[in-house]
mmCIF file of C-alpha atoms in Angstrom:
data_model
loop_
_atom_site.group_PDB
_atom_site.id
_atom_site.type_symbol
_atom_site.label_atom_id
_atom_site.label_comp_id
_atom_site.label_asym_id
_atom_site.label_seq_id
_atom_site.Cartn_x
_atom_site.Cartn_y
_atom_site.Cartn_z
ATOM 1 C CA LEU A 1 16.096 92.209 12.073
ATOM 2 C CA ILE A 2 17.353 89.078 14.000
ATOM 3 C CA PHE A 3 14.846 89.784 16.888
ATOM 4 C CA GLY A 4 11.939 90.133 14.378
ATOM 5 C CA PHE A 5 12.729 86.816 12.748
ATOM 6 C CA ILE A 6 13.073 85.081 16.106
ATOM 7 C CA LEU A 7 9.819 86.825 17.313
ATOM 8 C CA CYS A 8 7.919 85.568 13.956
ATOM 9 C CA ALA A 9 9.327 82.085 14.519
ATOM 10 C CA PHE A 10 8.068 81.921 18.059
ATOM 11 C CA ILE A 11 4.654 83.194 17.105
ATOM 12 C CA VAL A 12 4.383 80.585 14.387
ATOM 13 C CA TRP A 13 5.812 77.877 16.732
ATOM 14 C CA LYS A 14 3.144 78.827 19.331
ATOM 15 C CA VAL A 15 0.049 79.386 17.063
ATOM 16 C CA MET A 16 0.452 76.816 14.004
ATOM 17 C CA PRO A 17 -0.420 73.796 16.221
ATOM 18 C CA LYS A 18 -3.667 75.380 17.249
ATOM 19 C CA LEU A 19 -4.378 76.185 13.766
ATOM 20 C CA MET A 20 -3.560 72.888 12.246
ATOM 21 C CA MET A 21 -6.024 70.955 14.531
ATOM 22 C CA ILE A 22 -9.852 71.269 14.989
ATOM 23 C CA ASN A 23 -11.069 70.689 18.483
ATOM 24 C CA LYS A 24 -14.919 71.513 18.957
ATOM 25 C CA ARG A 25 -17.260 70.599 21.536
ATOM 26 C CA SER A 26 -20.245 68.559 20.418
ATOM 27 C CA LYS A 27 -23.901 69.225 21.041
ATOM 28 C CA LEU A 28 -24.598 65.629 21.542
ATOM 29 C CA ASN A 29 -23.412 62.874 24.065
ATOM 30 C CA PHE A 30 -20.487 60.540 23.180
ATOM 31 C CA GLU A 31 -22.561 57.797 21.441
ATOM 32 C CA ASP A 32 -24.826 60.090 19.613
ATOM 33 C CA THR A 33 -21.825 62.179 18.406
ATOM 34 C CA VAL A 34 -20.001 58.986 17.043
ATOM 35 C CA GLU A 35 -23.358 57.918 15.309
ATOM 36 C CA ALA A 36 -24.073 61.524 13.933
ATOM 37 C CA VAL A 37 -20.368 61.676 12.550
ATOM 38 C CA GLN A 38 -20.943 58.501 10.700
ATOM 39 C CA LYS A 39 -24.339 59.415 9.432
ATOM 40 C CA LEU A 40 -23.453 62.952 8.321
ATOM 41 C CA ALA A 41 -20.242 61.862 6.488
ATOM 42 C CA LYS A 42 -22.244 59.204 4.686
ATOM 43 C CA GLU A 43 -24.906 61.878 3.666
ATOM 44 C CA ALA A 44 -22.103 63.939 2.274
ATOM 45 C CA GLY A 45 -20.876 61.203 0.099
ATOM 46 C CA TRP A 46 -18.105 59.804 2.455
ATOM 47 C CA ASN A 47 -17.354 56.276 3.626
ATOM 48 C CA VAL A 48 -16.599 55.359 7.118
ATOM 49 C CA PRO A 49 -14.209 52.207 6.671
ATOM 50 C CA HIS A 50 -13.290 51.822 10.396
ATOM 51 C CA ILE A 51 -13.885 53.081 13.767
ATOM 52 C CA TYR A 52 -11.211 52.607 16.379
ATOM 53 C CA ASN A 53 -12.374 52.139 20.015
ATOM 54 C CA MET A 54 -9.395 53.755 21.649
ATOM 55 C CA LYS A 55 -10.801 53.309 25.224
ATOM 56 C CA GLN A 56 -11.087 49.571 24.640
ATOM 57 C CA SER A 57 -7.568 49.466 23.118
ATOM 58 C CA PHE A 58 -5.881 51.360 26.126
ATOM 59 C CA GLU A 59 -7.818 49.266 28.682
ATOM 60 C CA LYS A 60 -6.796 46.127 26.838
ATOM 61 C CA ALA A 61 -3.202 47.234 27.190
ATOM 62 C CA GLY A 62 -3.737 47.603 31.010
ATOM 63 C CA ASN A 63 -4.497 51.263 31.347
ATOM 64 C CA GLU A 64 -7.188 52.401 33.857
ATOM 65 C CA ASN A 65 -9.702 55.193 33.949
ATOM 66 C CA VAL A 66 -9.805 55.880 30.435
ATOM 67 C CA GLU A 67 -12.448 58.188 28.957
ATOM 68 C CA LYS A 68 -14.575 57.354 25.939
ATOM 69 C CA MET A 69 -12.740 58.034 22.702
ATOM 70 C CA HIS A 70 -13.029 56.808 19.070
ATOM 71 C CA VAL A 71 -11.064 57.456 15.977
ATOM 72 C CA ILE A 72 -13.255 57.487 12.848
ATOM 73 C CA SER A 73 -11.728 56.868 9.504
ATOM 74 C CA LEU A 74 -13.499 58.898 6.743
ATOM 75 C CA GLY A 75 -12.935 58.274 3.041
ATOM 76 C CA GLN A 76 -14.165 59.619 -0.241
ATOM 77 C CA SER A 77 -12.704 57.764 -3.210
ATOM 78 C CA LYS A 78 -13.420 60.417 -5.883
ATOM 79 C CA HIS A 79 -11.617 62.953 -3.982
ATOM 80 C CA ALA A 80 -8.952 60.443 -3.002
ATOM 81 C CA TYR A 81 -8.358 59.305 -6.606
ATOM 82 C CA GLU A 82 -8.004 62.980 -7.915
ATOM 83 C CA ILE A 83 -5.085 63.324 -5.817
ATOM 84 C CA VAL A 84 -3.325 60.034 -6.135
ATOM 85 C CA LYS A 85 -3.691 59.902 -9.790
ATOM 86 C CA HIS A 86 -0.790 62.141 -9.979
ATOM 87 C CA ASP A 87 2.488 60.740 -9.211
ATOM 88 C CA GLU A 88 3.788 64.004 -7.760
ATOM 89 C CA ASP A 89 0.716 64.017 -5.240
ATOM 90 C CA LYS A 90 1.026 60.355 -4.097
ATOM 91 C CA ASN A 91 3.048 61.518 -1.061
ATOM 92 C CA ILE A 92 -0.253 62.807 0.534
ATOM 93 C CA LEU A 93 -1.327 59.130 0.757
ATOM 94 C CA ALA A 94 -0.199 58.925 4.391
ATOM 95 C CA PHE A 95 -2.938 61.128 5.286
ATOM 96 C CA MET A 96 -5.622 59.054 3.716
ATOM 97 C CA PRO A 97 -8.196 58.269 4.808
ATOM 98 C CA TYR A 98 -9.068 61.226 6.946
ATOM 99 C CA ARG A 99 -9.278 60.585 10.675
ATOM 100 C CA ALA A 100 -11.499 62.313 12.995
ATOM 101 C CA GLY A 101 -11.741 61.767 16.742
ATOM 102 C CA VAL A 102 -14.539 61.877 19.238
ATOM 103 C CA TYR A 103 -13.809 62.042 22.746
ATOM 104 C CA GLU A 104 -15.267 62.615 26.266
ATOM 105 C CA ASP A 105 -13.181 64.562 28.655
ATOM 106 C CA LYS A 106 -12.922 64.089 32.344
ATOM 107 C CA ASN A 107 -15.824 66.375 32.971
ATOM 108 C CA GLY A 108 -17.971 64.496 30.691
ATOM 109 C CA LYS A 109 -17.908 67.012 27.838
ATOM 110 C CA VAL A 110 -17.758 65.539 24.316
ATOM 111 C CA TYR A 111 -15.542 66.921 21.667
ATOM 112 C CA PHE A 112 -14.791 66.331 17.963
ATOM 113 C CA CYS A 113 -11.306 66.881 16.674
ATOM 114 C CA GLY A 114 -9.195 66.221 13.565
ATOM 115 C CA ALA A 115 -6.763 67.985 11.215
ATOM 116 C CA ASN A 116 -7.818 71.192 9.886
ATOM 117 C CA MET A 117 -7.775 70.121 6.238
ATOM 118 C CA THR A 118 -8.610 73.694 5.160
ATOM 119 C CA ILE A 119 -5.353 75.109 6.571
ATOM 120 C CA MET A 120 -3.267 71.952 5.644
ATOM 121 C CA SER A 121 -4.480 72.021 2.006
ATOM 122 C CA LYS A 122 -2.854 75.476 1.667
ATOM 123 C CA LEU A 123 0.557 74.172 2.701
ATOM 124 C CA PHE A 124 0.547 71.608 -0.217
ATOM 125 C CA GLY A 125 -0.832 73.953 -2.744
ATOM 126 C CA GLY A 126 -1.701 73.028 -6.378
ATOM 127 C CA ASN A 127 -4.047 69.953 -6.935
ATOM 128 C CA ILE A 128 -3.827 68.812 -3.393
ATOM 129 C CA GLU A 129 -5.004 72.177 -2.141
ATOM 130 C CA LYS A 130 -7.971 72.125 -4.544
ATOM 131 C CA VAL A 131 -9.057 68.717 -3.642
ATOM 132 C CA MET A 132 -8.345 68.760 0.082
ATOM 133 C CA GLY A 133 -9.930 72.116 0.251
ATOM 134 C CA ALA A 134 -13.217 70.779 -1.406
ATOM 135 C CA SER A 135 -13.061 67.883 0.932
ATOM 136 C CA ALA A 136 -12.658 70.145 3.926
ATOM 137 C CA LYS A 137 -15.588 72.252 3.019
ATOM 138 C CA GLU A 138 -17.799 69.092 2.439
ATOM 139 C CA LEU A 139 -16.950 67.702 5.998
ATOM 140 C CA ASN A 140 -17.046 71.014 7.813
ATOM 141 C CA ASP A 141 -20.487 71.918 6.514
ATOM 142 C CA ALA A 142 -21.846 68.261 7.302
ATOM 143 C CA PHE A 143 -20.313 68.234 10.967
ATOM 144 C CA ALA A 144 -21.289 71.931 11.718
ATOM 145 C CA LYS A 145 -24.734 70.500 12.522
ATOM 146 C CA ILE A 146 -23.541 68.996 15.736
ATOM 147 C CA LEU A 147 -20.817 71.090 16.925
ATOM 148 C CA LEU A 148 -20.812 74.207 19.093
#
C-alpha cells in the first residue's frame, strides 16, 4: 500500500508539470507567430493588453545571446467578470490576464507556450472550471490554426 502511494505520487510529480503547460511548435516564423496570436485572439473576442519583449528585457539586464521571446497578455473581460463577480472566486485574479509565450529556440524553431487552462480549470472546479474551460476552448480553437 505504501509502495503504491509512493509510486502514484512519483508519477504525478513527473507527469503533472507536462500536463499543466502547453508547448507546441508554430507553423510560422517568430514575428508572424506573434502577429498571428494577436490577430487570432482578437478575432475570438479577446484583448491583447500588453506584449513583453523578453529578449530586449534580458539583454538590457546584460545577458547575451538571448533568443527571441515574447510574453503576450490575453484578456477577455466578459469571461473574467463571470469569475471575479463571485467573492469566493476572486483568488483566481492572480492568473488574469492569461499569458502566452512565443519563443525561438537555439535551432531557430518557433514555439507557442502557456498554461493548459483546460487542465487547470478542472483543479478549481465550479464556476471557475466552467468559465476557464470555455476560455480554453476559445483560445485552443483559435491558435490551432498556427500550431503543429
